[in-house]
Coordinates of C-alpha atoms and ligand atoms in Angstrom, one line a residue:
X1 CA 104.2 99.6 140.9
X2 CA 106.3 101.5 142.7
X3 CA 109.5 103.4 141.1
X4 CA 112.4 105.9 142.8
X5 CA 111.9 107.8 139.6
X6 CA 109.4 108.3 136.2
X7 CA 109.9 109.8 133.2
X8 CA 106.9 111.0 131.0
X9 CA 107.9 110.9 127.5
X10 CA 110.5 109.2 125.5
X11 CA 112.2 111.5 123.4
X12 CA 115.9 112.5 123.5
X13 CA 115.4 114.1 126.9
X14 CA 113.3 111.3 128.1
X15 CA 114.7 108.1 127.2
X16 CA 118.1 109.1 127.9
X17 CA 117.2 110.7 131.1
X18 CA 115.4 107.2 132.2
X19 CA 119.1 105.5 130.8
X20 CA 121.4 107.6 133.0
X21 CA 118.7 107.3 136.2
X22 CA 119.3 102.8 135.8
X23 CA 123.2 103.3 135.9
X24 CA 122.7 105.5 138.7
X25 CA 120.7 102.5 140.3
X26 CA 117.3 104.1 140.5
X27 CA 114.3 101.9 139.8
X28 CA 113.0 103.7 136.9
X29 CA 109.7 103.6 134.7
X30 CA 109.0 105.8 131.6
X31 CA 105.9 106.2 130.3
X32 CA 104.9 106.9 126.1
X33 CA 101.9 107.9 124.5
X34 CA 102.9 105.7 121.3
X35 CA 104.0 102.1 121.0
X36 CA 107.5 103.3 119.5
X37 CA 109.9 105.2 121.8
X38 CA 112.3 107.8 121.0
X39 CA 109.8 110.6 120.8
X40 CA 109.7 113.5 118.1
X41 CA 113.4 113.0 117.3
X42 CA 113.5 109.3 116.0
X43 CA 109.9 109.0 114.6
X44 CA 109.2 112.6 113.1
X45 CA 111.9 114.3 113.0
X46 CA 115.9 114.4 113.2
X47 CA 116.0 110.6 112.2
X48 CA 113.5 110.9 109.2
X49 CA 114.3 114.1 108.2
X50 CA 118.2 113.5 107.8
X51 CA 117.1 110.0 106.2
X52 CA 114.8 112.0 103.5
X53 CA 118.1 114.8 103.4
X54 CA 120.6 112.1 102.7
X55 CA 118.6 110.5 99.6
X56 CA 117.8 114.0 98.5
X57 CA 121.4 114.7 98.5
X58 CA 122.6 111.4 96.3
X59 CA 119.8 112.2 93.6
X60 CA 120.7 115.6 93.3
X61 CA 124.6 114.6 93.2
X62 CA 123.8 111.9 90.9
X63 CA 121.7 114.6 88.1
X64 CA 123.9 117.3 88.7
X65 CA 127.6 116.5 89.6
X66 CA 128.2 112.6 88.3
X67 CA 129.3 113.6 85.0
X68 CA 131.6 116.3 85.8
X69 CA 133.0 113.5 88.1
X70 CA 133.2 111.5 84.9
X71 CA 130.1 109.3 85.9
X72 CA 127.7 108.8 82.8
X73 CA 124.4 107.1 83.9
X74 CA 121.2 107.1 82.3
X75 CA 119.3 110.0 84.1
X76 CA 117.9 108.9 87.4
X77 CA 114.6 108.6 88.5
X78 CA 113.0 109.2 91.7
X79 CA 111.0 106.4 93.5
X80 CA 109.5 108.3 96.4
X81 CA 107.8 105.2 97.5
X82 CA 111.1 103.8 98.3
X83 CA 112.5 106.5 99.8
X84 CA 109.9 107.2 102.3
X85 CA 110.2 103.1 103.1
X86 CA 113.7 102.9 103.6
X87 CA 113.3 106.4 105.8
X88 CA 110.5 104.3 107.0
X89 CA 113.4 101.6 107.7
X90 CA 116.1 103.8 109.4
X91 CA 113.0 104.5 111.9
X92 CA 112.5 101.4 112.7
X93 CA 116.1 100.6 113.8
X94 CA 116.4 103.2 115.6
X95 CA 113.0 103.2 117.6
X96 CA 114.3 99.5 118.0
X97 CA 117.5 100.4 119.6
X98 CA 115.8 102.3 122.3
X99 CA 113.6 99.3 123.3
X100 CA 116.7 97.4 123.3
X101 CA 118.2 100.0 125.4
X102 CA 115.7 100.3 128.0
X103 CA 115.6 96.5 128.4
X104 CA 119.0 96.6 128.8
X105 CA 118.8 99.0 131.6
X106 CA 115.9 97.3 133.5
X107 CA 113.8 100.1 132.9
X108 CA 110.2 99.1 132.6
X109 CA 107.9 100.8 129.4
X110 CA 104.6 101.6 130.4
X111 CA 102.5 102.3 127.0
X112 CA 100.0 105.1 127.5
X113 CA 98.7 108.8 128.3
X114 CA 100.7 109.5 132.0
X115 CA 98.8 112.1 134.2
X116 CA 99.3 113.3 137.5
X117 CA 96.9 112.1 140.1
X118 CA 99.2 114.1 142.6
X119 CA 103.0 114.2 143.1
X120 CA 104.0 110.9 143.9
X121 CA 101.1 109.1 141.7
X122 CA 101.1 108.6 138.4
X123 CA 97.9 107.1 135.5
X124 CA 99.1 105.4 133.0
X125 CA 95.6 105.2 130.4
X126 CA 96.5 103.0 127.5
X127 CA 95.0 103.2 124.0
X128 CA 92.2 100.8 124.8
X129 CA 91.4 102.8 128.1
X130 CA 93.0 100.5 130.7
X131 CA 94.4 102.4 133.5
X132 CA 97.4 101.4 135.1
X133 CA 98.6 103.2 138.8
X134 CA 102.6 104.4 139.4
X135 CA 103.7 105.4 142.7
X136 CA 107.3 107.1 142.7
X137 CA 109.2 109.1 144.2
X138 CA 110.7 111.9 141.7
X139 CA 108.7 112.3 138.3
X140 CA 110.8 113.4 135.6
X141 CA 108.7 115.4 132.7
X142 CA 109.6 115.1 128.8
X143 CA 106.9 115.6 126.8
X144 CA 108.3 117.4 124.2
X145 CA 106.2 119.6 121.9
X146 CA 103.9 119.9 118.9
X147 CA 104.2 121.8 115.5
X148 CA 102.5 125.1 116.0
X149 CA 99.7 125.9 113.2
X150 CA 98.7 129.0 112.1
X151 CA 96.0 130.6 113.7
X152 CA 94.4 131.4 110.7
X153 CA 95.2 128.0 108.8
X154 CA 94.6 125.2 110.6
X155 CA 96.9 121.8 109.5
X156 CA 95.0 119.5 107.6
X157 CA 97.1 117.1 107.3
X158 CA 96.6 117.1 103.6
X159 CA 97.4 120.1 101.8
X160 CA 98.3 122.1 104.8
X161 CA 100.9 120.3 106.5
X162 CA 103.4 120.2 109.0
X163 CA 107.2 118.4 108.9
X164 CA 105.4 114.9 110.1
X165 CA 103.3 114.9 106.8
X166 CA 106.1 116.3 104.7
X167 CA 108.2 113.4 105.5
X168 CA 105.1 110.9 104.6
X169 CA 104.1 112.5 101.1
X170 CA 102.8 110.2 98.2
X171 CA 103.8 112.5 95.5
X172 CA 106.3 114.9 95.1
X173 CA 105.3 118.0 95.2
X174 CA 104.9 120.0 91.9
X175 CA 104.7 123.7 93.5
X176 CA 105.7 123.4 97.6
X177 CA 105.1 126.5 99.4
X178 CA 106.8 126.8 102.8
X179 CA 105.8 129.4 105.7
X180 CA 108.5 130.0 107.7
X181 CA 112.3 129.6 106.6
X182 CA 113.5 128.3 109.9
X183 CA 115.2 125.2 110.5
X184 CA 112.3 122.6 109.4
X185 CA 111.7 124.7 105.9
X186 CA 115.1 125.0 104.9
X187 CA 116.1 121.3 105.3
X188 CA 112.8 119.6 104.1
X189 CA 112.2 122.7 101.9
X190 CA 115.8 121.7 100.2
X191 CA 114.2 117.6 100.4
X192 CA 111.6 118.8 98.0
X193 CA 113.5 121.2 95.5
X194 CA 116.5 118.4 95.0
X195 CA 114.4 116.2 93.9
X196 CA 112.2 118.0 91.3
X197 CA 109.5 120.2 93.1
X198 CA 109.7 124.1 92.5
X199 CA 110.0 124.9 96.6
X200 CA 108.8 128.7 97.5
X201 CA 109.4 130.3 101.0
X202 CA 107.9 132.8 102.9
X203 CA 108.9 133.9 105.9
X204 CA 107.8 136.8 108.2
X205 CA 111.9 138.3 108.9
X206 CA 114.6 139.4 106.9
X207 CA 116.5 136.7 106.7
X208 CA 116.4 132.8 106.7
X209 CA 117.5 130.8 109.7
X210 CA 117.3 134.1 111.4
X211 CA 118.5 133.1 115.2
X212 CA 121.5 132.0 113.7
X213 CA 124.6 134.6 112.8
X214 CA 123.2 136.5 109.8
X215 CA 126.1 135.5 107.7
X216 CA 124.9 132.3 107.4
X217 CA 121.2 133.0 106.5
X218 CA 122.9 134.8 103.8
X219 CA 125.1 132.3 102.6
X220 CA 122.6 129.5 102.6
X221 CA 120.0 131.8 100.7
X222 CA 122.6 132.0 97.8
X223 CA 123.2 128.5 97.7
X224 CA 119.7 127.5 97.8
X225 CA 118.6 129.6 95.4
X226 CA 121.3 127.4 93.1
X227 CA 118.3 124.4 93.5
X228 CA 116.0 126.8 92.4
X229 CA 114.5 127.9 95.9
X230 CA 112.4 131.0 96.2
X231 CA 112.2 133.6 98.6
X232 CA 110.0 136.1 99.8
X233 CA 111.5 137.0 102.9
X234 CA 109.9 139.8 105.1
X235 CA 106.5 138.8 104.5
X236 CA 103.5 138.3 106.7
X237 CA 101.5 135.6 105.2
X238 CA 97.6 136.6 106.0
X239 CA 95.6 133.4 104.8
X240 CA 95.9 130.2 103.7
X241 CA 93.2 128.4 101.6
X242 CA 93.1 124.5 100.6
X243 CA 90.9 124.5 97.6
X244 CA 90.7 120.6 96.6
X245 CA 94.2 120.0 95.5
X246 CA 95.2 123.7 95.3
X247 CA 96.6 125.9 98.5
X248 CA 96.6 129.5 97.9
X249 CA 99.1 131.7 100.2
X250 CA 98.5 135.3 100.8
X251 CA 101.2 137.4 102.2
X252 CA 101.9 140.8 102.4
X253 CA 105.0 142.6 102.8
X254 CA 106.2 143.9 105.8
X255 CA 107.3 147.1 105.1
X256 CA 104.8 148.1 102.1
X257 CA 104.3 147.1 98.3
X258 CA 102.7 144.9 96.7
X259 CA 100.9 141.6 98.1
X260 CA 102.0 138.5 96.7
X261 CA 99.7 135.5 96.1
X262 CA 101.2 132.0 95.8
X263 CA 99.4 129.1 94.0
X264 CA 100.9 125.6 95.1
X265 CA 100.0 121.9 95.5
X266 CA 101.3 121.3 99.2
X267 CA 101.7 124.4 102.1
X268 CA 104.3 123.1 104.7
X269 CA 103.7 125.5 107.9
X270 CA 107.1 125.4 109.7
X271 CA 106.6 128.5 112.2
X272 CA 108.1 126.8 115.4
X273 CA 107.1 124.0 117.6
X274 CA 105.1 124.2 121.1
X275 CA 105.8 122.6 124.2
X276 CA 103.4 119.8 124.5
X277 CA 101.4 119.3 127.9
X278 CA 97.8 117.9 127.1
X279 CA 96.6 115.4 129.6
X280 CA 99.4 115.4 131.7
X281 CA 96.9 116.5 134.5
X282 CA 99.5 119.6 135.5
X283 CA 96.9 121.4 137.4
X284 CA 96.7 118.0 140.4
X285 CA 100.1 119.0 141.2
X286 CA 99.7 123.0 140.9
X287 CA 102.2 123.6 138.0
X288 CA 101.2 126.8 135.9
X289 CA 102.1 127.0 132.5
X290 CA 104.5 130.2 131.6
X291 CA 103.5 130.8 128.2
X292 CA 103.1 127.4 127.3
X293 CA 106.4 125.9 128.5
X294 CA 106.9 124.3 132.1
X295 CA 108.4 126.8 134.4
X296 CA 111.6 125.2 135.7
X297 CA 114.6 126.7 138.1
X298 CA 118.6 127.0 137.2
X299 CA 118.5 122.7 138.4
X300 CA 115.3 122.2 135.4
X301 CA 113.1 121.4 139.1
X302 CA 109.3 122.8 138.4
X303 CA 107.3 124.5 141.6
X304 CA 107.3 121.0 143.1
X305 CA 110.6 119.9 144.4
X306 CA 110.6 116.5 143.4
X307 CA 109.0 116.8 139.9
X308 CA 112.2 118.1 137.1
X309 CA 110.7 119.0 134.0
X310 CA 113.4 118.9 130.8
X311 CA 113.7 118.9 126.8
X312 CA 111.5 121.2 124.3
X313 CA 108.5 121.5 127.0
X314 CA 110.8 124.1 129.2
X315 CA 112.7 127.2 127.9
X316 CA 115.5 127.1 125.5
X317 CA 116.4 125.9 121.9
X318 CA 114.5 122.8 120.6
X319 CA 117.0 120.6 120.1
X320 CA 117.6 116.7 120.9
X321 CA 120.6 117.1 122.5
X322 CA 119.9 119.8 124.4
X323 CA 117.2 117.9 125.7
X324 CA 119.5 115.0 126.0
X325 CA 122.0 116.9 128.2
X326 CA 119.3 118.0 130.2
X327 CA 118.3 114.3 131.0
X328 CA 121.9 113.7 132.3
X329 CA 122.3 117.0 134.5
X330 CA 118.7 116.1 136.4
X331 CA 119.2 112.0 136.8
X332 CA 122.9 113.3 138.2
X333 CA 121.2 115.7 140.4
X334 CA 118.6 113.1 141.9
X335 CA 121.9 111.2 142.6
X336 CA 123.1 114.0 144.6
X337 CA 125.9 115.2 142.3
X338 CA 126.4 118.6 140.8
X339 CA 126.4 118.5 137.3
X340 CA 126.4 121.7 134.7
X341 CA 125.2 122.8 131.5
X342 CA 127.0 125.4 129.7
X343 CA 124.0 126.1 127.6
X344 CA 126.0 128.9 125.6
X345 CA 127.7 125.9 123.9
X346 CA 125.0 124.2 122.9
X347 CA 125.9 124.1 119.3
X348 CA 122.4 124.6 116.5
X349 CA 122.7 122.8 113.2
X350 CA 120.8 122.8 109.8
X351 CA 121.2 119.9 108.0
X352 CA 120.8 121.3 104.4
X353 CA 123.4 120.9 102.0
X354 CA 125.9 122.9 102.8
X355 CA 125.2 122.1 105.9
X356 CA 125.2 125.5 108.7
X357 CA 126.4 124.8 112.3
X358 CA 127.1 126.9 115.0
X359 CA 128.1 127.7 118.7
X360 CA 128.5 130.4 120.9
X361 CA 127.9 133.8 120.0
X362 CA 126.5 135.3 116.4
X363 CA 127.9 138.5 115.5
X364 CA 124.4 140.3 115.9
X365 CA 124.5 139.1 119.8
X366 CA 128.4 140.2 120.8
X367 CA 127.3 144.0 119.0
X368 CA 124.1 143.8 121.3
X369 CA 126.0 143.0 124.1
X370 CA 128.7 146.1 123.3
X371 CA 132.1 143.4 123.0
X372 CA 134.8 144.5 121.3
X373 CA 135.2 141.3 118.7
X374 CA 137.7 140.2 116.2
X375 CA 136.3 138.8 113.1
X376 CA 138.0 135.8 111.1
X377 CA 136.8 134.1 107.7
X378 CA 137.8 131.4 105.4
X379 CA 135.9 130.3 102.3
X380 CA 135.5 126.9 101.4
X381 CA 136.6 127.4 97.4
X382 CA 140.2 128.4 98.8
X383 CA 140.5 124.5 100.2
X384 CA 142.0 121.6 97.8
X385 CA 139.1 119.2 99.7
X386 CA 136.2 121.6 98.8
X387 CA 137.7 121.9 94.9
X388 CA 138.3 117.9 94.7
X389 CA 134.9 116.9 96.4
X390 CA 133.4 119.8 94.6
X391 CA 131.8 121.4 97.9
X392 CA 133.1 124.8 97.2
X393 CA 130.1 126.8 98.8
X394 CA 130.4 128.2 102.1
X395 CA 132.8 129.5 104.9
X396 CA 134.1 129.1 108.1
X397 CA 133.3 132.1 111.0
X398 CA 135.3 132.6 114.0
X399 CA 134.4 135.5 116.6
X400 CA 136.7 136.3 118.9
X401 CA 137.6 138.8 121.7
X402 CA 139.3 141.6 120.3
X403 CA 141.5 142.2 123.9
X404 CA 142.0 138.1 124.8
X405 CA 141.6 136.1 121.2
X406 CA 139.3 133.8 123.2
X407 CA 136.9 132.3 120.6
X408 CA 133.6 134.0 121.0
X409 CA 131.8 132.1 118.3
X410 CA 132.2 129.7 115.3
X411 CA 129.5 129.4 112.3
X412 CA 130.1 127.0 109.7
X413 CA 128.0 126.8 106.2
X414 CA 129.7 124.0 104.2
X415 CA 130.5 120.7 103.3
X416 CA 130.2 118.4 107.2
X417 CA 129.5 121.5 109.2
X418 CA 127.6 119.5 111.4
X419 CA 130.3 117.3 112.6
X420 CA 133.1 120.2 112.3
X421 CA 131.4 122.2 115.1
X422 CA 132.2 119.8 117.6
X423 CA 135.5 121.2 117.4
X424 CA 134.0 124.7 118.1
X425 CA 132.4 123.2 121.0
X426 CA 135.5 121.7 122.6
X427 CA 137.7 124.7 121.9
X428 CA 135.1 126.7 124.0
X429 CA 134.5 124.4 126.5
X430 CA 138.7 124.8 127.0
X431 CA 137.6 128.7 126.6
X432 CA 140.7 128.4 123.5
X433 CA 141.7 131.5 121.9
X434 CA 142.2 132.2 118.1
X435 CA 146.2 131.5 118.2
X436 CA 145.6 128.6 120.2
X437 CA 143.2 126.7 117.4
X438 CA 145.3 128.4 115.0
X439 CA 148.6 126.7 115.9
X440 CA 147.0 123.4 116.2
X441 CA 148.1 120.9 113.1
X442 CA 144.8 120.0 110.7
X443 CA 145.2 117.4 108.7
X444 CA 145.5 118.3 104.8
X445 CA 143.4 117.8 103.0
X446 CA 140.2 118.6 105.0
X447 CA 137.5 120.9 105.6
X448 CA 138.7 121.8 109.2
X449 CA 141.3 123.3 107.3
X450 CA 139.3 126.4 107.3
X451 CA 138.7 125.8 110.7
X452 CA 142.6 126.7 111.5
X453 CA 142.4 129.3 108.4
X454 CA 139.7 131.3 110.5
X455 CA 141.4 130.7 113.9
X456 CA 144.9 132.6 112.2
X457 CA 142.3 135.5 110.1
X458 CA 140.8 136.2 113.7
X459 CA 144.0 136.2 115.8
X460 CA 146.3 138.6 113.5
X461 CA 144.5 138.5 109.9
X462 CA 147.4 136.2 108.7
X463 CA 145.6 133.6 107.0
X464 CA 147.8 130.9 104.7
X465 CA 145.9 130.4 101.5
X466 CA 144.1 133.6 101.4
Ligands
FAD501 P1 110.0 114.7 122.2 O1 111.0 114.1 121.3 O2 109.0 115.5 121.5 O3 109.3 113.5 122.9 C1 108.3 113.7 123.8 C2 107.5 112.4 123.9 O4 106.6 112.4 125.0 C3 106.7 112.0 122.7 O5 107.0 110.7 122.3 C4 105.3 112.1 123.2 O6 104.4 111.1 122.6 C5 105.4 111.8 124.6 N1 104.4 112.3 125.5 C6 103.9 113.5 125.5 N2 102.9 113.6 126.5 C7 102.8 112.4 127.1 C8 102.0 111.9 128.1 N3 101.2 112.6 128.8 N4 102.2 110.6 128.4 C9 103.1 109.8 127.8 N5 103.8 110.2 126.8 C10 103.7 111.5 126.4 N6 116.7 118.4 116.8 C11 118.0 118.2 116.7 O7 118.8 118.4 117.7 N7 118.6 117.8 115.5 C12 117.8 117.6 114.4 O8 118.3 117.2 113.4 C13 116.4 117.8 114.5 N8 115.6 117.6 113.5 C14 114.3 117.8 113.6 C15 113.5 117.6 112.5 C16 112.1 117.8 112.6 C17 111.3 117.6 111.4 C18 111.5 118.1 113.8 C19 110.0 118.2 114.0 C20 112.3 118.3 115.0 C21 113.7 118.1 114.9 N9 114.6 118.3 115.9 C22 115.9 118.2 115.8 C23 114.0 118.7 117.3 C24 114.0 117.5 118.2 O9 113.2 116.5 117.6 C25 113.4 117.9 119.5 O10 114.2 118.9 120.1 C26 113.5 116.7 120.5 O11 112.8 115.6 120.0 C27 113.0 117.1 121.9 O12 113.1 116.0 122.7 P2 112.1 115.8 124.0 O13 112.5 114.6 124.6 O14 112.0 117.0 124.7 O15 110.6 115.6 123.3
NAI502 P1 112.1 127.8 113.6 O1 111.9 128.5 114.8 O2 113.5 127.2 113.2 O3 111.7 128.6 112.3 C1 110.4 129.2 112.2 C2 110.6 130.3 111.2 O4 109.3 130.8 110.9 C3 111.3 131.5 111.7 O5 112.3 131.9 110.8 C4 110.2 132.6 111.9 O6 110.7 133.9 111.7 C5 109.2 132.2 110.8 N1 107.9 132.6 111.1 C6 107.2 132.5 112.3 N2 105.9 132.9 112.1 C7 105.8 133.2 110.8 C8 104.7 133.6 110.0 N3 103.5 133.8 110.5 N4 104.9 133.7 108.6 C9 106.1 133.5 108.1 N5 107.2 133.1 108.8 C10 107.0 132.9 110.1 O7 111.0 126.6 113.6 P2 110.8 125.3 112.8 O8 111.6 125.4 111.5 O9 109.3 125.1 112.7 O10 111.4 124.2 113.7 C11 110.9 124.0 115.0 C12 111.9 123.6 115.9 O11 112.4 122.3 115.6 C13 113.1 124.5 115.9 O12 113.1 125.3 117.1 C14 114.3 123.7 115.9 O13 115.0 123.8 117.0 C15 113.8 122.2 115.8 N6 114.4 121.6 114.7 C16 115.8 121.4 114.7 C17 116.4 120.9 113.6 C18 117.9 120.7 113.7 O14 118.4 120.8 114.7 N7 118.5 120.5 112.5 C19 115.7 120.5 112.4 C20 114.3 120.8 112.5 C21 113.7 121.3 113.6

């Protein structure tokens, strides 16, 4: 079998980087571990997290908010059975759609462990040890990554858990304890706590979601503290213990005082993820490992010129569309054209209710970096859409150069963050200033109203409703 390119791994990065390789009219092959593509993203993660997130979301709306809406209903009950088999559902589609997709593109699926035999051969082993032999001509590698455990904790898959058991539970929780208030334990941490489990984090810096701009960590610790979150934040947690159906957390805190001691039903470790290589048989083809990840140049090629490497297995953020865009740019360079990422505007978002998004620069990075910044605010509870959909947490953040009004940075915690940020994104990518977002018209009533709100308190601090 003999292919002008192979991709290992069908993930984001994978499957669409195999896609954009077929239109380009390269004979492609991609290889997968598991009989369902679409990697990390559509079987444990951004697909059955958000499915999990959305259900959350209507049972907490329908306890808390129907009958200020004027809704009376006898109070709901959750099934968790059903919710799990209908997230169980929305998988399904979508790990469909990919099989549809790469039929569609004449890309052929080779089911099994791929590992280098050298840099134009390929084994694939399946499941039931039968080895199959690629030749090809570029290899394209998108593995992805694992959860990372605690060294002193390993998963168990039962009481200590990662985010793919925490999306499989049986029962909800009655205490969950979460290490790590990162992206994972906010949004399944906020799963949990909506729908009746008392939810308690721990994490080792001062502040949730710390990479993001520290206003938002803040914003979303006050609102999640309204669905009766806890927080020890600054804490190093120094042992966890599965004692039948108990898990007892130890932490101490940074700075001093007194050590804390946390007795739960369910520990979710959400510390990070790392890059995943096992068996890939790296060492045939004389790639080294820098520390962990796949080293890869400005073009995402590894030492060997023909093998790219893309997605959460080389540096930068762990995201799907990160690693989507990453697929593109190489499949577009094997094609001879010159394609860019601009990974600056690469926009992060947390899908909790209110939902944080952001791009470009935080505040804490333009200070490091000495800028001389403009800083522009609007809250959500000043918007007639926020009072009448009763969203009124959160704000919009716009950063921008003090000298030029170019837009440095927008953060968004509120109501459809995650799709307002694409209009971040865009006004960067046209490297927009303030006044030029500002004087755009927003339809009323939105939520990108404080969008434009933002855009005129950063340009010249003249906000309308405020
Ligand atoms: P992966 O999706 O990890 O895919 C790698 C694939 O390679 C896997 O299927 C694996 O089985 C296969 N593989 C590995 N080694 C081999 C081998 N030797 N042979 C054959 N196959 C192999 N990101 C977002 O942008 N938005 C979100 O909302 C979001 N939510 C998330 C929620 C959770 C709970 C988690 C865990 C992650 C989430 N992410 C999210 C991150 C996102 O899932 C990853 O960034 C993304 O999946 C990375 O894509 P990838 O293609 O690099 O790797
Ligand atoms: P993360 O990097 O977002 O958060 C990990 C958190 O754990 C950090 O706040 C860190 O300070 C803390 N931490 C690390 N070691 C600790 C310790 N020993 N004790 C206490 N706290 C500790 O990683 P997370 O949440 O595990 O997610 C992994 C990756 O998956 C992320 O990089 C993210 O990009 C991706 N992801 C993306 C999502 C999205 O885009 N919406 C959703 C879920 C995951």
């Amino acid at each position: 079998m003999q292919y002008n390119v192979t991709v290992i791994g069908s993930g984001p990065g994978g499957y669409v980087a195999a896609i954009r390789c077929a239109q380009l009219g390269f004979k492609t092959a991609i290889i997968e571990k598991y009989n369902t593509l679409g990697g990390t993203c559509l079987n444990v993660g951004c697909i059955p997290s958000k499915a999990l997130l959305d259900s959350s979301e209507h049972f907490h709306n329908a306890t808390q908010h129907f009958a200020e809406h004027g809704i009376d209903i006898a109070p709901p009950k959750v099934n968790l059975t059903q919710m799990i088999k209908r997230k169980g559902d929305v998988v399904k589609a979508n790990v469909d759609g990919i099989a549809y997709l790469m039929k569609k593109n004449k890309i052929e699926v080779h089911t099994g462990v791929g590992s280098f035999v050298d840099k134009n051969t390929i084994n694939v082993t399946a499941a039931d040890g039968k080895v199959t032999t690629l030749t090809t001509e570029k290899v394209i590698i998108a593995t992805g990554s694992k959860p990372t455990p605690l060294p002193f904790a390993p998963f168990d898959k039962k009481r200590i858990i990662s985010s793919t058991e925490a999306l499989e539970l049986k029962e909800i929780p009655k205490h969950l304890i979460v290490i790590g208030g990162g992206v994972i334990g906010m949004e399944l941490g906020s799963v949990y706590a909506r729908i009746g489990s008392k939810v308690t984090v721990v994490e080792f810096l001062d502040s949730l979601i710390p990479t993001m701009d520290g206003t938002m960590g803040k914003e979303l610790q006050k609102s999640t503290k309204k669905l009766g979150m806890d927080f020890y934040l600054g804490h190093k947690v120094t042992a966890v213990e599965s004692k039948g159906k108990e898990v007892v957390v130890k932490a101490e805190p940074k700075n001093g005082g007194t050590a804390l001691e946390l007795k739960g039903d369910y520990c979710l470790v959400s510390i990070g993820r790392r890059p995943y290589t096992d068996g890939l048989g790296l060492e045939k083809v004389g790639i080294t490992l820098d520390k962990g990840r796949i080293p890869v140049d400005d073009h995402l090629r590894t030492t060997v010129d023909t093998i790219y490497a893309i997605g959460d297995v080389v540096r930068g953020a762990m995201l799907a569309h990160k690693a989507e865009e990453e697929g593109v740019c190489v499949a577009e360079q094997i094609a001879g054209q010159k394609p860019h990422i601009n990974y600056l505007l690469i926009p992060g978002v947390v899908y909790t209710w209110p939902e944080v998004a952001s791009v470009g620069y935080t505040e804490e990075q333009l200070k490091e970096q000495g800028r001389v910044y403009k800083v522009g605010s609007f809250p959500y509870k000043a918007l007639g859409r926020a009072r009448a959909s009763m969203d009124t947490d959160g704000l919009v953040k716009v950063l921008a150069d003090k000298q030029t009004d170019e837009i440095l940075g927008m953060h968004i915690i509120g109501a459809r963050a995650a799709d307002m940020i694409a209009a971040g994104v865009t006004a960067m990518e046209f490297r927009a200033s303030a006044e030029d977002v500002a004087r755009m018209s927003h339809a009323h009533p939105t939520y990108m109203e404080a969008v434009k709100e933002a855009c005129l308190a950063a340009t010249a601090n003249r906000p309308i409703h405020m």
